[in-house]
Structure formats: structure tokens, C-alpha cells
């Protein structure tokens, strides 16, 4: 990503990397200043245009929507379409009236439901990230240690569930965990338990669901990191008399921290806003902020409060998202 | 010690894969259960599959989902390829930091936020300029294109980073215009990554519930939305049958893609070896 061709550096930013020699030939072929100027404009335009296509798309459909959410979070609910008040209005046709309602945010802070959902999301996401790490690390480590021929096969097996429907993988657990479900039936059949265990519609099932659904996101960055690990460091540790566990704790683990951070962020950030898993597997007391946003929007039809919840969630996630981008940019730099 | 460790790793791998696959396997097995109660086995039957194909609700939703997935995957692949190219090859330009930020944020952005923000944008645009008029397939397509293009861009960018740039540079030195270099050299080389990106965008779109729920209109219910409202009411053998078909399609797609990519790579290696042999002769 830092690669800049020498001829590009020599010219003003925005010009295309055409070698100097070719430029000379073409310039000679041209008649008059106007066409030269035009071609220069066009070529600059060419590069600019290429950048502009995805840039404008993202500005319009990614950044602008956030601005609108922010704006509407200061509006008030009203009946009608759209179901929120305008912030800026012509009052009696003579002067502009600006109304900022901060009531939505005050509401979020005062109503224990929102505070609880906020903290609940943090707790659920943290615990499930740790669980995912505990399950995923040994798997990633084992895959990185496997023979190269089996390695690709194992990686494919990790990725495959990720390609099958997320909703359906969550649904699969309902049939397994519910009180007359497969797991309880099996345990009662073997005689281990006499009464069905309450496995579904509680925090346990949500942890299980998040860990299950996000496991590939943890394993892949961990694997990418562990695979690049310099084996000679471990050999050196062994030569110096370190036991394998000690070598793991003092060499492998510290070196795999970037992989751990990347994988954890990939699990933690979406898990905070997760809606489907707490809604399908969680009980009524499993409050998570994504679920609250959903019900504010779809059940209460209160768009301003839903927007305020979204902004509150974003504030919570700004630091993790920036950390993620930092790692992402560093990885890209390392690759090239 | 060494044997202990490899035993531990093998166990972790075995249990991990069992954790990943047993639920899906059980789902598939019980889709052939004759009983209406999903978890009580009473005999083999394919009747739920027949019922599935007579359910107009599900078929209509599947058609909406399929259209959205094809359109949005195509848009996302075009935009994502350009974006990956910009990130990997264009060096510095004004606004690059913001561009890379906007490109990678959708990878982790909670879906409820993406969905809500896009809906509010569509409503505001409709009020301001009258486009889009109402919500439906087109708004879901735009929303899906936006969040899947980031995944395509990551795939393309990492493929370009691994690629040997000297071929492109040679073509530029020989006087090819940048656009020609892209279409004649870069594009063929990264085509497996483009195919992979399209397939990923396609499956993500087909799978999405949250963003589609926010951005869809009354006449455009997608398949995950139908599945979700049915699942909320409890498990049903028909959903098991539908799930089995979806898993089957996904598995076939990824195996086909893996095979295709391996073949491409093998062909390229062969061509490279032949070229090297040719060179040696002179």
C-alpha cells in the first residue's frame, strides 16, 4: 500500500503512472497546447474517476447515513411519515427555527432498561469473545502445525460453515437445546438426568450461539498469524532447555498477540450489536443493545430513540473499530 | 511431552470440528423425519421437501432473495475490485485515510446500525428528491452492495498484494496505457479472487436478515425474513428441509469454487513452467 512508482512521485499527485518515455512520444505526436492540456486533464481525470467511483458510493451510502442517524437522534417522535419532527423549520414563514431534542439521550440514561442493555451487551460480547478465543486458539494452532497438504483441507472445513446460512446455524441449536430437544432427550435416555435441563432461552445459549457463529472469524486471523511464526525461535527455546509449555507461553503466545487482537475484535464488535442470536436463543432477560434497537424501531416505531440507541452503540464501538482499522492497515502494509 | 501435546491438539481439533458440524448434520438428518415434532424421530420421509415446494410464500421470498443476491453481488464485485485496486496500487491520494476507513468499517459494523442508517438515508432521499420511490428490491440491493463490497475489496487487495508487480510494470514500460494493463494483465491474474469475492458477496446477501429487514418494503420479503418469522414461532420440519437445501447449495458452491481455483492455479503453474523451459532454450 505504500508502493509508489518513482515516476509517480516525480509528478504532481493525481497523475497516472505512465513512464516518462511514453509521455514524451505522445507529447510529440500532439499538435498544439490545447490537446496536450486536454489529454493531461483527461488522464488526471481517469485516475481520479477510478478513485471516485467507490469513494462516492461509500460517502453516499456509508458516511451520509450516519450523519442522518445522528441528526434524527435529536428529533422527536411524531405520528405520520416520516415519524420524526424536522430539526430546522420555517416558523410562520419568517424565521428559521432549530429544535434539538436531547430528550432521547436523557431517556437512554434515565431508563434502567437501556443502561442494562448497554452493560449486558458489553458483558455478553466480552465473555463470548473469551470463549471463542479459548476454543479457537488450540484449533488455529493445530491447523498451523499440520502438514501443508492437510492444512488446506482443515482451513476449508473452518470456512465452510461460514458460507452456510448464519440464521440456519443459529436455528439448528434451538432443536438441540430446547427442553424436549435432542440433547435433553439424549441425556434423559442415557439416564444421566431425569428432568430436562433449561438449556435454551438463557445466557448460556446466547454464549453458545455467539461462540458457534463467530468461531471462524477467530480462527482465521489466528491461523494467519501462527502460520507465519518463525519456527527457529521455538527450536532455540528448546535448545536452551525450555519445556514445550514454557516455550509456548514465552515465545508463541506473545508473538501471536496481533492475531489474538484481530480475531477478538472481529468477534467482539459485531457481537456487541448482535440481534439474531439473543432474539432466537436468549430469554426475555437477555438484554442486548441490538435487540433494544430492533424493538424500538420495529415494535415501538420510535425512529428517534432507535437512532439515539445506534449513536450510543457507535460511541461504545469507536475505539474497538479504530483499533481494528489500525491492525487492518498494518497487515495490508506488511503484505505488500 | 511432545506426544501429550499433539494428543491435546488433535482432541481440540476434533472437538472443535464436531462443535462446528454436528448441529448442521443433525439439522439435515431431522429434515427427513416424518414426524411433525422435529426432534422426535418416527421414520424416514421426504414429505417436508414436497411441502416446501408448494409454499408460495417461501418460493416468492426465495425469488426476491435470489434477485437481490445476484444484483448486489455483481455491484459489490465491481465496486470492491476497484476499491481493492485503489488501495493496493494507487499509492497516495487525498482522502486516502478516510477511504480506507470507510472501506474497512463495514467489515465489523453491527448490522442493526448499517440497516437503520441506510433506511433513514432512503427515507430522507425520498423526501428530498423522490428517489428511491418506496422501498423494495432496489433498496435492499444498494444496502447489500454497500456492506459486501468491503469483503470483496479485502479479498482483491490481499490478492494484489501477493501478486508480482513486475509484470504490470513491464507492460507500462512497454508503453501500454494503465487501463490496458489492467484489463490485459491484472484482471486475468486476479480473476479467481474476483470469482471468490462475487461468491462471498452472493452468499452474504442471500443470508442477510437484519439489513434486509430494515431496507425492504412491504412487497419484498426475503427468504431469511420468512425463515426468521417462522423460526420465532418455533422449529418446523419445513424449515429444516429448507435449511438442508441451503446448506447443500452453499457446500456445492464453495467446493466448486475451490476446485476452480485450484485448477486455475495448476494451469498457471504449468504455463509458468513451460515459459521457464522456453526461456532456458534460448
Tab-separated table of N, CA, C and O in Angstrom, chain A residues 232-330:
chain	number	residue	atom	x	y	z
A	232	UNK	N	12.266	-21.282	14.052
A	232	UNK	CA	13.602	-21.367	14.646
A	232	UNK	C	13.619	-20.783	16.059
A	232	UNK	O	14.435	-21.179	16.885
A	233	UNK	N	12.698	-19.866	16.351
A	233	UNK	CA	12.649	-19.301	17.707
A	233	UNK	C	12.285	-20.385	18.719
A	233	UNK	O	12.863	-20.461	19.803
A	234	UNK	N	11.311	-21.242	18.329
A	234	UNK	CA	10.915	-22.330	19.223
A	234	UNK	C	12.036	-23.340	19.373
A	234	UNK	O	12.271	-23.869	20.455
A	235	UNK	N	12.736	-23.599	18.273
A	235	UNK	CA	13.862	-24.523	18.339
A	235	UNK	C	14.941	-23.976	19.263
A	235	UNK	O	15.530	-24.708	20.061
A	236	UNK	N	15.173	-22.669	19.138
A	236	UNK	CA	16.175	-22.041	20.006
A	236	UNK	C	15.775	-22.179	21.467
A	236	UNK	O	16.595	-22.512	22.329
A	237	UNK	N	14.481	-21.958	21.742
A	237	UNK	CA	13.997	-22.082	23.116
A	237	UNK	C	14.202	-23.509	23.621
A	237	UNK	O	14.626	-23.731	24.754
A	238	UNK	N	13.899	-24.499	22.743
A	238	UNK	CA	14.069	-25.898	23.131
A	238	UNK	C	15.546	-26.209	23.367
A	238	UNK	O	15.912	-26.897	24.327
A	239	UNK	N	16.399	-25.694	22.486
A	239	UNK	CA	17.839	-25.925	22.630
A	239	UNK	C	18.353	-25.374	23.944
A	239	UNK	O	19.271	-25.920	24.552
A	240	UNK	N	17.754	-24.259	24.352
A	240	UNK	CA	18.202	-23.640	25.593
A	240	UNK	C	17.552	-24.287	26.809
A	240	UNK	O	17.695	-23.810	27.924
A	241	UNK	N	16.797	-25.365	26.550
A	241	UNK	CA	16.283	-26.154	27.662
A	241	UNK	C	14.888	-25.797	28.125
A	241	UNK	O	14.440	-26.265	29.169
A	242	UNK	N	14.163	-24.969	27.354
A	242	UNK	CA	12.807	-24.617	27.770
A	242	UNK	C	11.877	-25.783	27.496
A	242	UNK	O	11.954	-26.418	26.453
A	243	UNK	N	10.992	-26.058	28.429
A	243	UNK	CA	9.974	-27.088	28.219
A	243	UNK	C	8.996	-26.569	27.179
A	243	UNK	O	8.798	-25.360	27.060
A	244	UNK	N	8.341	-27.465	26.416
A	244	UNK	CA	7.414	-27.001	25.366
A	244	UNK	C	6.378	-26.007	25.875
A	244	UNK	O	6.083	-25.017	25.207
A	245	UNK	N	5.805	-26.251	27.074
A	245	UNK	CA	4.776	-25.331	27.574
A	245	UNK	C	5.353	-23.961	27.876
A	245	UNK	O	4.746	-22.945	27.631
A	246	UNK	N	6.583	-24.004	28.418
A	246	UNK	CA	7.247	-22.738	28.743
A	246	UNK	C	7.564	-21.988	27.450
A	246	UNK	O	7.372	-20.771	27.367
A	247	UNK	N	8.041	-22.737	26.435
A	247	UNK	CA	8.346	-22.105	25.154
A	247	UNK	C	7.076	-21.507	24.560
A	247	UNK	O	7.076	-20.406	24.013
A	248	UNK	N	5.956	-22.231	24.707
A	248	UNK	CA	4.701	-21.728	24.181
A	248	UNK	C	4.312	-20.417	24.866
A	248	UNK	O	3.956	-19.436	24.219
A	249	UNK	N	4.420	-20.441	26.205
A	249	UNK	CA	3.978	-19.260	26.960
A	249	UNK	C	4.877	-18.058	26.748
A	249	UNK	O	4.413	-16.915	26.747
A	250	UNK	N	6.183	-18.302	26.569
A	250	UNK	CA	7.099	-17.167	26.483
A	250	UNK	C	7.431	-16.764	25.046
A	250	UNK	O	7.861	-15.643	24.818
A	251	UNK	N	7.224	-17.669	24.084
A	251	UNK	CA	7.563	-17.320	22.696
A	251	UNK	C	6.309	-17.219	21.828
A	251	UNK	O	5.977	-16.162	21.303
A	252	UNK	N	5.586	-18.351	21.691
A	252	UNK	CA	4.459	-18.375	20.754
A	252	UNK	C	3.366	-17.398	21.158
A	252	UNK	O	2.916	-16.587	20.350
A	253	UNK	N	2.947	-17.482	22.411
A	253	UNK	CA	1.812	-16.669	22.849
A	253	UNK	C	2.055	-15.171	22.672
A	253	UNK	O	1.232	-14.476	22.072
A	254	UNK	N	3.208	-14.647	23.165
A	254	UNK	CA	3.428	-13.202	22.963
A	254	UNK	C	3.485	-12.824	21.483
A	254	UNK	O	2.984	-11.770	21.099
A	255	UNK	N	4.062	-13.695	20.651
A	255	UNK	CA	4.172	-13.359	19.233
A	255	UNK	C	2.826	-13.420	18.520
A	255	UNK	O	2.649	-12.846	17.454
A	256	UNK	N	1.873	-14.158	19.101
A	256	UNK	CA	0.588	-14.275	18.422
A	256	UNK	C	-0.411	-13.217	18.886
A	256	UNK	O	-1.576	-13.261	18.490
A	257	UNK	N	0.044	-12.268	19.705
A	257	UNK	CA	-0.876	-11.234	20.198
A	257	UNK	C	-1.593	-10.476	19.061
A	257	UNK	O	-2.811	-10.263	19.142
A	258	UNK	N	-0.890	-10.100	17.968
A	258	UNK	CA	-1.639	-9.412	16.895
A	258	UNK	C	-2.789	-10.263	16.357
A	258	UNK	O	-3.871	-9.736	16.084
A	259	UNK	N	-2.563	-11.564	16.233
A	259	UNK	CA	-3.633	-12.449	15.767
A	259	UNK	C	-4.771	-12.516	16.771
A	259	UNK	O	-5.943	-12.507	16.399
A	260	UNK	N	-4.414	-12.566	18.059
A	260	UNK	CA	-5.441	-12.624	19.105
A	260	UNK	C	-6.276	-11.354	19.076
A	260	UNK	O	-7.507	-11.396	19.124
A	261	UNK	N	-5.597	-10.198	18.960
A	261	UNK	CA	-6.329	-8.925	18.950
A	261	UNK	C	-7.241	-8.844	17.728
A	261	UNK	O	-8.425	-8.508	17.837
A	262	UNK	N	-6.708	-9.194	16.548
A	262	UNK	CA	-7.507	-9.099	15.319
A	262	UNK	C	-8.731	-10.009	15.410
A	262	UNK	O	-9.857	-9.583	15.138
A	263	UNK	N	-8.511	-11.254	15.833
A	263	UNK	CA	-9.628	-12.190	15.939
A	263	UNK	C	-10.646	-11.735	16.972
A	263	UNK	O	-11.853	-11.797	16.741
A	264	UNK	N	-10.155	-11.250	18.120
A	264	UNK	CA	-11.067	-10.822	19.178
A	264	UNK	C	-11.924	-9.645	18.731
A	264	UNK	O	-13.115	-9.587	19.037
A	265	UNK	N	-11.307	-8.709	17.999
A	265	UNK	CA	-12.084	-7.556	17.534
A	265	UNK	C	-13.135	-7.982	16.515
A	265	UNK	O	-14.256	-7.480	16.510
A	266	UNK	N	-12.752	-8.933	15.655
A	266	UNK	CA	-13.703	-9.421	14.649
A	266	UNK	C	-14.896	-10.111	15.296
A	266	UNK	O	-15.972	-10.183	14.721
A	267	UNK	N	-14.704	-10.635	16.501
A	267	UNK	CA	-15.818	-11.263	17.214
A	267	UNK	C	-16.543	-10.236	18.080
A	267	UNK	O	-17.763	-10.129	18.054
A	268	UNK	N	-15.761	-9.449	18.821
A	268	UNK	CA	-16.344	-8.559	19.826
A	268	UNK	C	-17.251	-7.499	19.212
A	268	UNK	O	-18.381	-7.298	19.674
A	269	UNK	N	-16.769	-6.809	18.179
A	269	UNK	CA	-17.521	-5.653	17.657
A	269	UNK	C	-18.896	-6.057	17.120
A	269	UNK	O	-19.906	-5.494	17.540
A	270	UNK	N	-18.972	-7.048	16.214
A	270	UNK	CA	-20.330	-7.423	15.774
A	270	UNK	C	-21.152	-8.049	16.898
A	270	UNK	O	-22.374	-7.897	16.918
A	271	UNK	N	-20.492	-8.730	17.844
A	271	UNK	CA	-21.245	-9.379	18.926
A	271	UNK	C	-21.955	-8.354	19.803
A	271	UNK	O	-23.051	-8.612	20.297
A	272	UNK	N	-21.346	-7.181	19.995
A	272	UNK	CA	-21.991	-6.139	20.807
A	272	UNK	C	-23.342	-5.771	20.213
A	272	UNK	O	-24.329	-5.592	20.924
A	273	UNK	N	-23.403	-5.669	18.879
A	273	UNK	CA	-24.649	-5.259	18.246
A	273	UNK	C	-25.500	-6.419	17.779
A	273	UNK	O	-26.472	-6.216	17.072
A	274	UNK	N	-25.136	-7.626	18.177
A	274	UNK	CA	-25.829	-8.816	17.691
A	274	UNK	C	-27.319	-8.777	18.012
A	274	UNK	O	-27.722	-8.421	19.110
A	275	UNK	N	-28.131	-9.124	17.020
A	275	UNK	CA	-29.571	-9.152	17.244
A	275	UNK	C	-30.143	-10.563	17.138
A	275	UNK	O	-30.895	-11.008	18.012
A	276	UNK	N	-29.780	-11.279	16.090
A	276	UNK	CA	-30.425	-12.560	15.792
A	276	UNK	C	-30.215	-13.570	16.924
A	276	UNK	O	-31.163	-14.223	17.367
A	277	UNK	N	-28.984	-13.690	17.403
A	277	UNK	CA	-28.692	-14.718	18.407
A	277	UNK	C	-29.419	-14.465	19.725
A	277	UNK	O	-30.119	-15.346	20.222
A	278	UNK	N	-29.313	-13.251	20.327
A	278	UNK	CA	-30.095	-13.053	21.561
A	278	UNK	C	-31.597	-13.164	21.344
A	278	UNK	O	-32.332	-13.583	22.237
A	279	UNK	N	-32.063	-12.804	20.158
A	279	UNK	CA	-33.506	-12.852	19.933
A	279	UNK	C	-33.996	-14.292	19.811
A	279	UNK	O	-35.078	-14.616	20.320
A	280	UNK	N	-33.232	-15.145	19.144
A	280	UNK	CA	-33.703	-16.516	18.931
A	280	UNK	C	-33.316	-17.444	20.069
A	280	UNK	O	-34.053	-18.363	20.403
A	281	UNK	N	-32.133	-17.242	20.656
A	281	UNK	CA	-31.655	-18.180	21.681
A	281	UNK	C	-31.775	-17.614	23.087
A	281	UNK	O	-31.728	-18.359	24.055
A	282	UNK	N	-31.895	-16.285	23.213
A	282	UNK	CA	-31.895	-15.675	24.538
A	282	UNK	C	-33.282	-15.668	25.165
A	282	UNK	O	-34.295	-15.824	24.477
A	283	UNK	N	-33.315	-15.483	26.455
A	283	UNK	CA	-34.581	-15.372	27.157
A	283	UNK	C	-35.013	-13.918	27.219
A	283	UNK	O	-34.312	-13.034	26.726
A	284	UNK	N	-36.154	-13.654	27.831
A	284	UNK	CA	-36.615	-12.264	27.934
A	284	UNK	C	-35.658	-11.396	28.748
A	284	UNK	O	-35.611	-10.183	28.563
A	285	UNK	N	-34.894	-12.035	29.644
A	285	UNK	CA	-33.998	-11.221	30.485
A	285	UNK	C	-32.640	-10.974	29.819
A	285	UNK	O	-31.829	-10.237	30.343
A	286	UNK	N	-32.412	-11.601	28.659
A	286	UNK	CA	-31.141	-11.383	27.960
A	286	UNK	C	-31.232	-10.075	27.181
A	286	UNK	O	-31.649	-10.055	26.035
A	287	UNK	N	-30.881	-8.990	27.850
A	287	UNK	CA	-30.990	-7.689	27.208
A	287	UNK	C	-29.708	-7.380	26.469
A	287	UNK	O	-28.629	-7.395	27.044
A	288	UNK	N	-29.851	-7.121	25.181
A	288	UNK	CA	-28.689	-6.657	24.428
A	288	UNK	C	-29.124	-5.469	23.587
A	288	UNK	O	-30.272	-5.360	23.171
A	289	UNK	N	-28.156	-4.605	23.336
A	289	UNK	CA	-28.492	-3.306	22.759
A	289	UNK	C	-29.034	-3.426	21.331
A	289	UNK	O	-29.909	-2.665	20.920
A	290	UNK	N	-28.550	-4.433	20.591
A	290	UNK	CA	-29.050	-4.632	19.235
A	290	UNK	C	-30.525	-4.997	19.248
A	290	UNK	O	-31.311	-4.573	18.399
A	291	UNK	N	-30.887	-5.792	20.232
A	291	UNK	CA	-32.271	-6.212	20.374
A	291	UNK	C	-33.162	-5.030	20.761
A	291	UNK	O	-34.287	-4.900	20.282
A	292	UNK	N	-32.632	-4.159	21.639
A	292	UNK	CA	-33.385	-2.972	22.057
A	292	UNK	C	-33.619	-2.048	20.864
A	292	UNK	O	-34.726	-1.554	20.649
A	293	UNK	N	-32.549	-1.860	20.069
A	293	UNK	CA	-32.678	-1.008	18.885
A	293	UNK	C	-33.761	-1.567	17.966
A	293	UNK	O	-34.620	-0.847	17.468
A	294	UNK	N	-33.716	-2.868	17.749
A	294	UNK	CA	-34.680	-3.531	16.871
A	294	UNK	C	-36.116	-3.297	17.354
A	294	UNK	O	-36.993	-2.929	16.580
A	295	UNK	N	-36.327	-3.484	18.663
A	295	UNK	CA	-37.702	-3.368	19.139
A	295	UNK	C	-38.147	-1.904	19.186
A	295	UNK	O	-39.316	-1.612	18.969
A	296	UNK	N	-37.212	-0.961	19.453
A	296	UNK	CA	-37.577	0.451	19.366
A	296	UNK	C	-38.052	0.776	17.959
A	296	UNK	O	-38.994	1.532	17.761
A	297	UNK	N	-37.367	0.204	16.990
A	297	UNK	CA	-37.675	0.542	15.609
A	297	UNK	C	-38.910	-0.196	15.104
A	297	UNK	O	-39.842	0.402	14.588
A	298	UNK	N	-38.924	-1.531	15.262
A	298	UNK	CA	-39.989	-2.315	14.633
A	298	UNK	C	-41.250	-2.423	15.501
A	298	UNK	O	-42.348	-2.501	14.971
A	299	UNK	N	-41.087	-2.442	16.817
A	299	UNK	CA	-42.265	-2.584	17.670
A	299	UNK	C	-42.824	-1.241	18.114
A	299	UNK	O	-44.007	-0.995	18.021
A	300	UNK	N	-41.931	-0.355	18.602
A	300	UNK	CA	-42.422	0.942	19.076
A	300	UNK	C	-42.486	1.978	17.971
A	300	UNK	O	-43.053	3.045	18.163
A	301	UNK	N	-41.850	1.703	16.842
A	301	UNK	CA	-41.827	2.637	15.707
A	301	UNK	C	-41.248	3.984	16.105
A	301	UNK	O	-41.613	5.005	15.551
A	302	UNK	N	-40.391	3.997	17.122
A	302	UNK	CA	-39.805	5.259	17.556
A	302	UNK	C	-38.433	5.420	16.898
A	302	UNK	O	-37.418	4.967	17.427
A	303	UNK	N	-38.409	6.047	15.726
A	303	UNK	CA	-37.156	6.174	14.984
A	303	UNK	C	-36.137	7.038	15.707
A	303	UNK	O	-34.953	6.697	15.720
A	304	UNK	N	-36.542	8.176	16.307
A	304	UNK	CA	-35.534	8.993	17.001
A	304	UNK	C	-34.838	8.240	18.141
A	304	UNK	O	-33.615	8.315	18.262
A	305	UNK	N	-35.605	7.500	18.949
A	305	UNK	CA	-34.945	6.766	20.037
A	305	UNK	C	-34.055	5.657	19.469
A	305	UNK	O	-32.934	5.448	19.928
A	306	UNK	N	-34.528	4.967	18.421
A	306	UNK	CA	-33.694	3.944	17.786
A	306	UNK	C	-32.389	4.559	17.289
A	306	UNK	O	-31.309	3.968	17.448
A	307	UNK	N	-32.475	5.773	16.723
A	307	UNK	CA	-31.261	6.448	16.250
A	307	UNK	C	-30.330	6.787	17.404
A	307	UNK	O	-29.114	6.630	17.300
A	308	UNK	N	-30.913	7.254	18.503
A	308	UNK	CA	-30.083	7.577	19.668
A	308	UNK	C	-29.395	6.315	20.194
A	308	UNK	O	-28.229	6.348	20.582
A	309	UNK	N	-30.125	5.175	20.186
A	309	UNK	CA	-29.512	3.911	20.622
A	309	UNK	C	-28.352	3.555	19.697
A	309	UNK	O	-27.274	3.140	20.151
A	310	UNK	N	-28.552	3.758	18.382
A	310	UNK	CA	-27.483	3.453	17.423
A	310	UNK	C	-26.260	4.316	17.677
A	310	UNK	O	-25.121	3.831	17.652
A	311	UNK	N	-26.487	5.617	17.941
A	311	UNK	CA	-25.355	6.509	18.201
A	311	UNK	C	-24.643	6.092	19.488
A	311	UNK	O	-23.415	6.037	19.555
A	312	UNK	N	-25.419	5.734	20.509
A	312	UNK	CA	-24.808	5.285	21.768
A	312	UNK	C	-23.962	4.035	21.535
A	312	UNK	O	-22.867	3.896	22.092
A	313	UNK	N	-24.461	3.137	20.688
A	313	UNK	CA	-23.710	1.912	20.395
A	313	UNK	C	-22.424	2.243	19.653
A	313	UNK	O	-21.367	1.682	19.931
A	314	UNK	N	-22.522	3.195	18.713
A	314	UNK	CA	-21.334	3.588	17.947
A	314	UNK	C	-20.271	4.190	18.853
A	314	UNK	O	-19.085	3.918	18.692
A	315	UNK	N	-20.706	5.012	19.818
A	315	UNK	CA	-19.761	5.622	20.750
A	315	UNK	C	-18.987	4.525	21.493
A	315	UNK	O	-17.776	4.584	21.662
A	316	UNK	N	-19.733	3.475	21.862
A	316	UNK	CA	-19.118	2.350	22.561
A	316	UNK	C	-18.098	1.645	21.667
A	316	UNK	O	-17.083	1.133	22.133
A	317	UNK	N	-18.376	1.626	20.359
A	317	UNK	CA	-17.573	0.815	19.454
A	317	UNK	C	-16.475	1.592	18.733
A	317	UNK	O	-15.674	0.995	18.020
A	318	UNK	N	-16.457	2.917	18.912
A	318	UNK	CA	-15.491	3.715	18.152
A	318	UNK	C	-14.059	3.256	18.401
A	318	UNK	O	-13.290	3.036	17.462
A	319	UNK	N	-13.708	3.044	19.670
A	319	UNK	CA	-12.326	2.673	19.980
A	319	UNK	C	-11.988	1.282	19.415
A	319	UNK	O	-10.993	1.133	18.707
A	320	UNK	N	-12.821	0.250	19.671
A	320	UNK	CA	-12.516	-1.046	19.049
A	320	UNK	C	-12.449	-0.987	17.521
A	320	UNK	O	-11.569	-1.615	16.928
A	321	UNK	N	-13.332	-0.207	16.890
A	321	UNK	CA	-13.318	-0.162	15.426
A	321	UNK	C	-12.038	0.497	14.930
A	321	UNK	O	-11.407	0.032	13.979
A	322	UNK	N	-11.593	1.553	15.619
A	322	UNK	CA	-10.356	2.207	15.186
A	322	UNK	C	-9.158	1.296	15.393
A	322	UNK	O	-8.245	1.256	14.572
A	323	UNK	N	-9.194	0.539	16.482
A	323	UNK	CA	-8.128	-0.428	16.737
A	323	UNK	C	-8.093	-1.468	15.621
A	323	UNK	O	-7.029	-1.826	15.096
A	324	UNK	N	-9.278	-1.922	15.228
A	324	UNK	CA	-9.387	-2.905	14.155
A	324	UNK	C	-8.805	-2.354	12.858
A	324	UNK	O	-8.045	-3.025	12.156
A	325	UNK	N	-9.136	-1.079	12.553
A	325	UNK	CA	-8.643	-0.483	11.318
A	325	UNK	C	-7.134	-0.318	11.353
A	325	UNK	O	-6.467	-0.498	10.342
A	326	UNK	N	-6.627	-0.013	12.530
A	326	UNK	CA	-5.187	0.129	12.685
A	326	UNK	C	-4.493	-1.188	12.332
A	326	UNK	O	-3.529	-1.218	11.570
A	327	UNK	N	-5.029	-2.301	12.874
A	327	UNK	CA	-4.428	-3.607	12.605
A	327	UNK	C	-4.583	-3.988	11.143
A	327	UNK	O	-3.688	-4.551	10.524
A	328	UNK	N	-5.770	-3.673	10.607
A	328	UNK	CA	-6.060	-3.986	9.214
A	328	UNK	C	-5.053	-3.286	8.291
A	328	UNK	O	-4.486	-3.897	7.392
A	329	UNK	N	-4.821	-1.982	8.559
A	329	UNK	CA	-3.900	-1.208	7.733
A	329	UNK	C	-2.484	-1.739	7.877
A	329	UNK	O	-1.728	-1.830	6.915
A	330	UNK	N	-2.127	-2.161	9.102
A	330	UNK	CA	-0.770	-2.662	9.322
A	330	UNK	C	-0.559	-3.970	8.575
A	330	UNK	O	0.484	-4.196	7.982
